[in-house]
XYZ file of C-alpha atoms in Angstrom:
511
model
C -4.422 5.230 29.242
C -2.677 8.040 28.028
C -4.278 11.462 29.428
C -3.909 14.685 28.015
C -4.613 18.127 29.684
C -5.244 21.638 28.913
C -6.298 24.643 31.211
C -8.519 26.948 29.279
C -9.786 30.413 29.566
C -13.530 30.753 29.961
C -14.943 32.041 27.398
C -12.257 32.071 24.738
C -13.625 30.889 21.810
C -10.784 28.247 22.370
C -12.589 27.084 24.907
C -16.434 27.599 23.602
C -14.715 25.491 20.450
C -13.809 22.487 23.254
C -16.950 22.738 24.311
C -17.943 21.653 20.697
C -17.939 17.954 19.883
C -14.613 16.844 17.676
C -15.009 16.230 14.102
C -11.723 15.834 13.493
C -9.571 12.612 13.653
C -12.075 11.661 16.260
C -15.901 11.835 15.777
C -17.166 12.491 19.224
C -20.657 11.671 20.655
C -22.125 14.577 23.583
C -22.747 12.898 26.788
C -23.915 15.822 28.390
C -22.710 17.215 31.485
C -19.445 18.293 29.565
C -18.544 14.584 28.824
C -17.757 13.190 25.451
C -17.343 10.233 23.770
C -16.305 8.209 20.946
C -18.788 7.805 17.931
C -16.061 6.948 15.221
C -12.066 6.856 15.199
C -9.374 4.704 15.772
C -9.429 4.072 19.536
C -9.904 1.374 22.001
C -10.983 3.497 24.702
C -11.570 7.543 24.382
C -13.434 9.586 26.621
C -13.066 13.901 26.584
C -14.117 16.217 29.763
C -14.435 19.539 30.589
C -14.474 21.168 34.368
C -15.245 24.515 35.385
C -12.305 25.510 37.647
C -12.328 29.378 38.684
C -12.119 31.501 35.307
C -10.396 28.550 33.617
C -11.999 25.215 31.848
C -10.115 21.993 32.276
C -10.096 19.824 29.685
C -9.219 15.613 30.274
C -8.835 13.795 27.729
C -7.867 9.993 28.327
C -7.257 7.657 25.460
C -5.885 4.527 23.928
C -4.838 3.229 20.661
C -4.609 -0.129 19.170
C -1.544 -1.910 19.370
C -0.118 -1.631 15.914
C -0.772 2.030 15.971
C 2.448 2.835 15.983
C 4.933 5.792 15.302
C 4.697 8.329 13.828
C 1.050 7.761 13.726
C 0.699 7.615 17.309
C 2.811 10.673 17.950
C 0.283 12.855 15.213
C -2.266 11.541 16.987
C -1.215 12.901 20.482
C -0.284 15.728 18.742
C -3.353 16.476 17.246
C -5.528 15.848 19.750
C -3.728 18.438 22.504
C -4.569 21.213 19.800
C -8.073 22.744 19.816
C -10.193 21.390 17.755
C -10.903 22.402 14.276
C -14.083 21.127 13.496
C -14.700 19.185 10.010
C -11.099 19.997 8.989
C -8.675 17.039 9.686
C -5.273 16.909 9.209
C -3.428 16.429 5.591
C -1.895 13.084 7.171
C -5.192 11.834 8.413
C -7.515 9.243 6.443
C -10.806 11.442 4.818
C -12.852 9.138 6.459
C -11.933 8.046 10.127
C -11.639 4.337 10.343
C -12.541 2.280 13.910
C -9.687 0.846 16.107
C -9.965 -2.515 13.989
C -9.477 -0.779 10.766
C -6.452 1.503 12.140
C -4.821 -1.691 14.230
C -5.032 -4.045 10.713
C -3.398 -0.762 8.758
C -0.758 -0.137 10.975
C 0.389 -3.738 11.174
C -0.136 -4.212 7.275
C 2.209 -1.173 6.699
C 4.999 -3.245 8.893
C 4.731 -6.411 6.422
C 5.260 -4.026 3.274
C 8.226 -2.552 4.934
C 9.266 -6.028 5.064
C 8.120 -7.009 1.800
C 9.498 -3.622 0.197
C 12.753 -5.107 1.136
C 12.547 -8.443 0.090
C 11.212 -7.920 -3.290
C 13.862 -5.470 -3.648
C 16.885 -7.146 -2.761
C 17.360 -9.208 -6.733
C 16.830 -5.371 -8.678
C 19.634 -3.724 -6.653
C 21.996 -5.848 -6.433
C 21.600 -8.612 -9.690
C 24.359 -6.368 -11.419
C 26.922 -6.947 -8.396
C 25.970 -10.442 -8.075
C 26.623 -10.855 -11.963
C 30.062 -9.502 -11.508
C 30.857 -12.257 -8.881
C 29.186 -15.223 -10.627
C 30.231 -14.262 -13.930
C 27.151 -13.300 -15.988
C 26.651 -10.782 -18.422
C 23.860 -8.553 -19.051
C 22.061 -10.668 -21.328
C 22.145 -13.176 -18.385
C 20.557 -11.099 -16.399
C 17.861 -9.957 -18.258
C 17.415 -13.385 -18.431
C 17.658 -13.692 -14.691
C 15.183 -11.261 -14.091
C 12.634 -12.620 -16.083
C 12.910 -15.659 -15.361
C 12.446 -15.305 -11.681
C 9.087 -13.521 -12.458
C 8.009 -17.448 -12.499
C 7.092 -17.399 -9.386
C 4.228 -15.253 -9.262
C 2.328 -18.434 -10.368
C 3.024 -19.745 -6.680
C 1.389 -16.211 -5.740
C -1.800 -17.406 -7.618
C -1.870 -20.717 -5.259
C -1.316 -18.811 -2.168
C -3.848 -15.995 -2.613
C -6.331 -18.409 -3.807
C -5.933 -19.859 -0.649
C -6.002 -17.369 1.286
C -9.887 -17.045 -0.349
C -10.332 -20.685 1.612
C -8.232 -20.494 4.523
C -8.261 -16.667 5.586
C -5.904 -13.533 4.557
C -3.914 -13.592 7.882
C -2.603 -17.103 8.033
C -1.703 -17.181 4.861
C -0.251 -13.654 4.612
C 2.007 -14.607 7.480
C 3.540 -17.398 6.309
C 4.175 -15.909 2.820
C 6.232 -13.532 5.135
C 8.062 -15.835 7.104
C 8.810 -17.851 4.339
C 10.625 -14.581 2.238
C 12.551 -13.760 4.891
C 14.200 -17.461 5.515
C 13.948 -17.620 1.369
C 15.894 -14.380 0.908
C 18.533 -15.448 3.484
C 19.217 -18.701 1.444
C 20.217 -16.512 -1.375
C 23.452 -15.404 0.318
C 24.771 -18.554 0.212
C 23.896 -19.632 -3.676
C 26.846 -20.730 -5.418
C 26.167 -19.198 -9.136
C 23.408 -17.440 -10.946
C 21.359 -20.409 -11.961
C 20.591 -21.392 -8.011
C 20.471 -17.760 -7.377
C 17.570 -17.634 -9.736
C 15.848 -20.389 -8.378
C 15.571 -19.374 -4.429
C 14.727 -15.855 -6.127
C 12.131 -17.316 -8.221
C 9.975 -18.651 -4.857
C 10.734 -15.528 -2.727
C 9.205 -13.594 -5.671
C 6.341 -15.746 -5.597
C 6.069 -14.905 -1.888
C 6.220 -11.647 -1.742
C 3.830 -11.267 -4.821
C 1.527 -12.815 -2.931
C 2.196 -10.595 0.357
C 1.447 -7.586 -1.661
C -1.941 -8.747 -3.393
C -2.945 -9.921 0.027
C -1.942 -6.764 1.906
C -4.083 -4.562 -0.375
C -7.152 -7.154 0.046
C -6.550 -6.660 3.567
C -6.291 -3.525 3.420
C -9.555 -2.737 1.211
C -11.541 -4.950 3.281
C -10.952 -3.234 6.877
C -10.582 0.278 5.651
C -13.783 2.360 5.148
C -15.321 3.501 1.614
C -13.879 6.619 2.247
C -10.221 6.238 3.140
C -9.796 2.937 0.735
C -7.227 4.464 -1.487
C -5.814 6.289 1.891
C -4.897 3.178 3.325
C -3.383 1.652 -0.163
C -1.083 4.928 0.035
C 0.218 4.457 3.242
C 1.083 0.617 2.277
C 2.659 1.905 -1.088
C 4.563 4.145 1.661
C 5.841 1.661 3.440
C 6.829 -0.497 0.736
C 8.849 2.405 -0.565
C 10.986 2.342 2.785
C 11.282 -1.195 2.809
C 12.550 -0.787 -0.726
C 14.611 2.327 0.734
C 16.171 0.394 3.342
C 17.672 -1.834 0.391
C 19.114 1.160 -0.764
C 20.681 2.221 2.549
C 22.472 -0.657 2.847
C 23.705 -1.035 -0.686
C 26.683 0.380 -0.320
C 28.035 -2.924 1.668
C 28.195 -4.769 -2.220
C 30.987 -2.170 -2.643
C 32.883 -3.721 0.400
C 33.908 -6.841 -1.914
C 33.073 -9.199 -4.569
C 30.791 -10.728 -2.530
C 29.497 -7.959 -0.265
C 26.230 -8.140 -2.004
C 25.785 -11.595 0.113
C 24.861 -9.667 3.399
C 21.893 -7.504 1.649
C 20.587 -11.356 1.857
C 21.485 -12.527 5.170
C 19.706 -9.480 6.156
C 16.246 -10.913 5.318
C 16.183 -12.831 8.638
C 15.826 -9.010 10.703
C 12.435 -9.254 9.713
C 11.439 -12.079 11.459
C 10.307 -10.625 15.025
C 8.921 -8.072 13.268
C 6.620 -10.456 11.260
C 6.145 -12.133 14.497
C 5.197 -9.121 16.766
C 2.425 -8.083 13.917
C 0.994 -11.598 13.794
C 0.471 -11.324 17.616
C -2.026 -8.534 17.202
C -3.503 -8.727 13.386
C -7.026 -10.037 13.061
C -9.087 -12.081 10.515
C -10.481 -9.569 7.915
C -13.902 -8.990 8.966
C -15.156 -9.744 5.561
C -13.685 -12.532 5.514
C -15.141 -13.965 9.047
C -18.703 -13.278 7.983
C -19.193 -13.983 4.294
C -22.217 -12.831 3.139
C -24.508 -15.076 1.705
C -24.800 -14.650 -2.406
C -28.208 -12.624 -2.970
C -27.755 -11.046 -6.183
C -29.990 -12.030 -9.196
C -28.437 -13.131 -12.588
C -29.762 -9.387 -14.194
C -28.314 -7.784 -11.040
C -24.705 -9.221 -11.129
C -21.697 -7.347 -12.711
C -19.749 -7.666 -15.219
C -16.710 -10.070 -13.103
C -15.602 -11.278 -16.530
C -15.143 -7.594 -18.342
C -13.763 -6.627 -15.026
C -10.870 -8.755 -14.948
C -9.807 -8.710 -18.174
C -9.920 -5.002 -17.812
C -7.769 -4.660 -15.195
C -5.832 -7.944 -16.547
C -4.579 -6.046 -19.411
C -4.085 -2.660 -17.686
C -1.541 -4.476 -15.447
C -0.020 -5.747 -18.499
C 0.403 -2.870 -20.718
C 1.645 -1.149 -17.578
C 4.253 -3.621 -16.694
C 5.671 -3.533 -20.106
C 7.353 -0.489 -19.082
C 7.680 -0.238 -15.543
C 9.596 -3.399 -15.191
C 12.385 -3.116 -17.568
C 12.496 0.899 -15.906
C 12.813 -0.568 -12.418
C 14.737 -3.440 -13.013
C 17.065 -2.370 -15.245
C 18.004 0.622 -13.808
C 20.673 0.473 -11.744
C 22.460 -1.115 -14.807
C 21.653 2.291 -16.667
C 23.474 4.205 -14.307
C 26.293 1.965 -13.726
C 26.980 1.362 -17.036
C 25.762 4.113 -19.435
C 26.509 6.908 -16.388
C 29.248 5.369 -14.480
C 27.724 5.509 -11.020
C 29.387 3.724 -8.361
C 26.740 1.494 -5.810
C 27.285 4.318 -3.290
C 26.439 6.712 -5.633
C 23.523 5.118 -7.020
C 21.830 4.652 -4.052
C 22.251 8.315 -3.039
C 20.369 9.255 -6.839
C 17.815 6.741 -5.798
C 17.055 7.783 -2.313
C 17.304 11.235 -3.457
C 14.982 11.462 -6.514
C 12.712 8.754 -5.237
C 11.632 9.775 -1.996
C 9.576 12.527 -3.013
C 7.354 10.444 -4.649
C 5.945 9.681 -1.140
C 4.563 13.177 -1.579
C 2.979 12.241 -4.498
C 1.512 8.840 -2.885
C 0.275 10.435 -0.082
C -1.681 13.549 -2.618
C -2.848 10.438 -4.729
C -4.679 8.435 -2.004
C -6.664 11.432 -0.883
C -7.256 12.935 -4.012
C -8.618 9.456 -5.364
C -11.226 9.076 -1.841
C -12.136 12.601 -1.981
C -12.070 13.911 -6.350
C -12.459 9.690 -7.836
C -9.623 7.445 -8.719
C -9.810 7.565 -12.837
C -8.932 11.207 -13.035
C -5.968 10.769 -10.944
C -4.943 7.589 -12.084
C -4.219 8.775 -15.673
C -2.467 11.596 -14.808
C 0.008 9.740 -12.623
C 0.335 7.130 -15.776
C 0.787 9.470 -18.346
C 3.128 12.275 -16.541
C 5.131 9.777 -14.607
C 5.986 7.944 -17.742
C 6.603 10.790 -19.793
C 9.032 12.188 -17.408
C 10.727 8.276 -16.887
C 11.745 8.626 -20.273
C 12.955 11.410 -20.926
C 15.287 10.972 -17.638
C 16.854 8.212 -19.597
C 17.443 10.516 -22.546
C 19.347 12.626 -20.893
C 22.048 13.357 -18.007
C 23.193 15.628 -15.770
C 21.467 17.688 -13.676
C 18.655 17.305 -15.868
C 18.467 13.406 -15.213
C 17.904 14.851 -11.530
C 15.334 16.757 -11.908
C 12.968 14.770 -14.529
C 13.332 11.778 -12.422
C 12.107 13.814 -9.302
C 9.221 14.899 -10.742
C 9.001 11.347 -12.642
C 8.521 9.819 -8.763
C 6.011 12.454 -7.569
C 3.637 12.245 -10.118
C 4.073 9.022 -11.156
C 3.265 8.035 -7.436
C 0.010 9.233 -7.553
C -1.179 6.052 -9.747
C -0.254 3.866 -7.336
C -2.958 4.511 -4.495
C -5.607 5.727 -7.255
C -5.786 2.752 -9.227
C -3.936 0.046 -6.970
C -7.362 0.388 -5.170
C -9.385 -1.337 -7.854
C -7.902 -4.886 -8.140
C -8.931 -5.461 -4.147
C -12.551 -3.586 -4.894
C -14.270 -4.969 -8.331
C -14.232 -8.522 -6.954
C -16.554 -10.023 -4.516
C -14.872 -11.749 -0.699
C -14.972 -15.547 -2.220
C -13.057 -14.409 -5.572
C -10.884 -11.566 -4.312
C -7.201 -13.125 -3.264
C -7.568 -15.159 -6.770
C -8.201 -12.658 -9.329
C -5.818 -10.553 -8.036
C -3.325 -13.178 -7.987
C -4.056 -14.222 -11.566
C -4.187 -10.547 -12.862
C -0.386 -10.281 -10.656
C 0.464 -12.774 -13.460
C -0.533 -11.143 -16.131
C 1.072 -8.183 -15.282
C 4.518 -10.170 -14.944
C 4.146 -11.469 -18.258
C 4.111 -7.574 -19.367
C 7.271 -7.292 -17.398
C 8.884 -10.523 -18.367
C 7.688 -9.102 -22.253
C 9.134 -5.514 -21.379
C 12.336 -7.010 -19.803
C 13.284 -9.017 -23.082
C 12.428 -6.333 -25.161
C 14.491 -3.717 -23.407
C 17.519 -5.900 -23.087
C 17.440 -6.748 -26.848
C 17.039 -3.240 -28.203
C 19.228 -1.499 -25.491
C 21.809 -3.662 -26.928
C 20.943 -2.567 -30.639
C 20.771 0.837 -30.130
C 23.513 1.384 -27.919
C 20.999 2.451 -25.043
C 18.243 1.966 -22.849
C 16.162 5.380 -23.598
C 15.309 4.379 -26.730
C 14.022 1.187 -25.968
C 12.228 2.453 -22.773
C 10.876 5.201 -25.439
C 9.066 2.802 -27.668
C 7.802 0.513 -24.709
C 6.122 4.087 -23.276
C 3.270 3.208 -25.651
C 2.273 0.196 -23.134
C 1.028 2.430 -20.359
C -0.331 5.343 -22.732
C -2.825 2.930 -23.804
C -3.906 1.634 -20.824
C -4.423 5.419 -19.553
C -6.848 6.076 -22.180
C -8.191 2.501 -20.986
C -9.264 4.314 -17.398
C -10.528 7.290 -18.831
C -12.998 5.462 -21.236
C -13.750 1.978 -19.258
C -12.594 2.292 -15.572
C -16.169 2.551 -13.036
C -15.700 5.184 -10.138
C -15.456 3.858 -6.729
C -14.737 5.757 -4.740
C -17.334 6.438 -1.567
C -19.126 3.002 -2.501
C -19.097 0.200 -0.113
C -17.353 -3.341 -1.216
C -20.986 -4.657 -1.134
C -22.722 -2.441 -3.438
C -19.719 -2.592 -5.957
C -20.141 -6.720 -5.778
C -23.919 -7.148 -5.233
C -22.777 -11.185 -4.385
C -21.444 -10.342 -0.656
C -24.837 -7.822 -0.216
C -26.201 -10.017 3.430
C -29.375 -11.739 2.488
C -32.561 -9.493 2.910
C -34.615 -11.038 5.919
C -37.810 -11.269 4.692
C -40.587 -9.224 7.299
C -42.062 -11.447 9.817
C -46.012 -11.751 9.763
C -47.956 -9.910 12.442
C -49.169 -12.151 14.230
C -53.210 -12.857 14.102
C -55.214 -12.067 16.934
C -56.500 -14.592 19.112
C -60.227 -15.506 18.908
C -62.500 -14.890 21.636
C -64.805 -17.812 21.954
């Protein structure tokens, strides 16, 4: 195990503070003696002590971390516990709640899927308008394209209803391996039509690796640090999606340069191999709890899907067509090159990890609705009118677009895996995925007609801004607060069944 020493002075309060037990990114437990150990945090093995050596304290601290703890996580970890403690204050990177080693190992290795995922999914957005130019399709082709390959998210129902039978990690595994050898296919379609179609089953796929990620996710994490660990996956998506980006700039190396962004997609195959080797079972999963909940007692499942069912729809209506359609904007209506497109998207994006990160604590610690509408109503706002204008400006508005957009995604991406009992969980959210790609199939057809009408796609992006201003005023009034509440108390059906008190047992008669 990794050990970690520090010679203190006696009776610094450094040293009266290691005295202390941690409340920090480790809970400690006093042993006495000046041993501690662990009570709660994300280690295998963990055991602290402190030695009286002349006018100095030694401090030992030996410790080990799960497997798919890996950098930088591992590194702020070391780092944070050689410092002296700071009791009840943890660090800004740190979940608000500290998870055990099975929660942090299943985070860790989920975060290496989205990267994978984040490029995969990406891969048809960036480079559709270079691909067009080799295959000969306009850009009513693909519009079409692009919503048409939003199909496949009804294979994503299948598989995440599966998963509800078979278990999240087998199934979540081969949705992965499957993308990858999908996406690799694509490089060798010959025209847009068969490009399409191997798109239209990797989209499926990786639809279904994202709703199963955050089910994962939601059921290993604790109540506290549930929209935490959403945020870190939304992180990692974002620089698998980022990585897309970095190599874009091989489609400008020939017609068909934007063939290797494909062939790519098999690099992600040891990864997806190396996580499987240490991922569990979630642990909801492995013991379902039997249904106790009376028919006055049960919530609302209905209301709660179709609530969420036509948030994701009202907020697809935009996002897609902004997404998807925007590396056409700036090739076409600001001349960007690919090279310099991806520098404007790595550039004005990436800070909206800042604005993930202040999301998914702000939603554990303040409540998700709050932040939630915020992030829909500023980040959309600002989307817009980055559309409407260039220059500098265009910069700056879609900086501050990505930061506080951002924070909806760990605020209220936490919901869909948390207002649905263990049986029904990889199914709704597979189903409500649907509904929110008919928004963006919806949004996608509408952009690409008006754009074409009014010379533009700001105005058209304009009028489909009204989708996600209604469904903020949607969380305000109807959203429930979850945050702090265990799965089980917001779905009464996976509450264990009570076990009713056994009888004392009646003395024997003396005869």
């Amino acid at each position: 195990m990794p050990t970690l020493t520090r010679r203190l002075v006696a009776g610094t309060p450094i040293a009266e503070a290691a005295a202390q037990a941690r409340d920090d990114v480790v809970e400690e437990v006093d042993l006495g003696d000046g041993r501690f150990g662990l009570s709660r945090g994300p280690f295998l093995a963990y055991e602290r002590q402190l030695r009286r050596d002349g006018d100095e304290v030694v401090e030992e601290l030996r410790y080990r971390l799960p497997s798919l703890v890996v950098p930088p996580f591992s590194w702020l970890y070391r780092a944070a516990l050689h410092r002296p403690p700071r009791h009840g204050a943890r660090p800004f990177w740190a979940p608000p709640e500290p998870p055990d080693a099975r929660a942090a190992n299943a985070l860790g290795g989920l975060c290496l899927l989205a990267i994978a995922f984040g490029y995969l999914g990406a891969l048809l957005t960036q480079t559709i308008t270079f691909s067009a130019d080799e295959l000969g399709a306009d850009k009513a082709a693909q519009g079409a394209t692009l919503a048409a390959v939003r199909i496949g998210v009804l294979a994503a129902v299948a598989l995440t209803a599966l998963a509800d039978r078979r278990g999240r990690r087998r199934v979540l595994l081969g949705t992965a391996v499957a993308a990858c050898v999908g996406t690799a296919l694509t490089a060798l379609v010959p025209g847009m039509v068969a490009l399409g179609a191997v798109q239209t089953g990797v989209r499926g796929l990786t639809t279904a690796g994202a709703v199963l990620l955050a089910v994962l996710v939601a059921e290993e994490m604790p109540a506290g640090a549930r929209a935490y660990g959403v945020s870190l996956l939304s992180m990692a998506g974002a620089l698998g999606v980022g990585s897309a980006l970095w190599v874009l700039p091989l489609a400008d190396l020939g017609e068909a340069g934007w063939r290797l962004l494909y062939a790519l997609g098999l690099i992600w195959l040891p990864l997806v191999w190396w996580v499987g080797r240490h991922l569990e079972e979630s642990r909801r999963f492995t013991a379902p709890a039997t249904t106790t909940a009376g028919p006055a007692e049960r919530q609302p499942l209905g209301r709660r899907f179709w609530l969420l069912a036509a948030s994701a729809l009202l907020l697809n209506l935009f996002t897609a067509p902004a997404s998807q359609l925007m590396n056409e904007f700036l090739r076409d209506e600001r001349g960007f090159s690919a090279a310099r497109i991806s520098l404007f998207t790595i550039l004005t994006n990436t800070p909206g990890g800042l604005g993930i990160l202040i999301g998914g604590r702000l939603a554990d610690v303040r409540g998700r609705r709050a932040i939630g509408a915020v992030g829909v109503v500023g980040g959309t706002a600002m989307t817009v009118g980055m559309v409407l204008v260039a220059g500098w400006p265009m910069w700056a508005l879609s900086v501050v677009g990505a930061v506080v957009g951002a924070l909806t995604i760990p605020a209220l991406g936490v919901y869909g895996p948390e207002l649905f009992p263990t049986g029904q969980r990889g199914r709704a959210n597979g189903i409500i995925s649907v509904l929110g790609v008919i928004g963006g199939v919806v949004g996608l057809l509408v952009a690409g007609f008006l754009s074409e009408r009014w010379d533009g796609l700001g105005p058209a992006l304009a009028l489909l801004s009204l989708g996600p201003m209604a469904m903020a005023v949607l969380v305000i009034v109807a959203y429930p607060e979850t945050a702090h509440r265990e799965l089980e108390e917001l779905n009464p059906e996976d509450r264990p069944p009570a076990v009713p008190p056994v009888p004392p047992a009646r003395p024997a008669s003396v005869d």
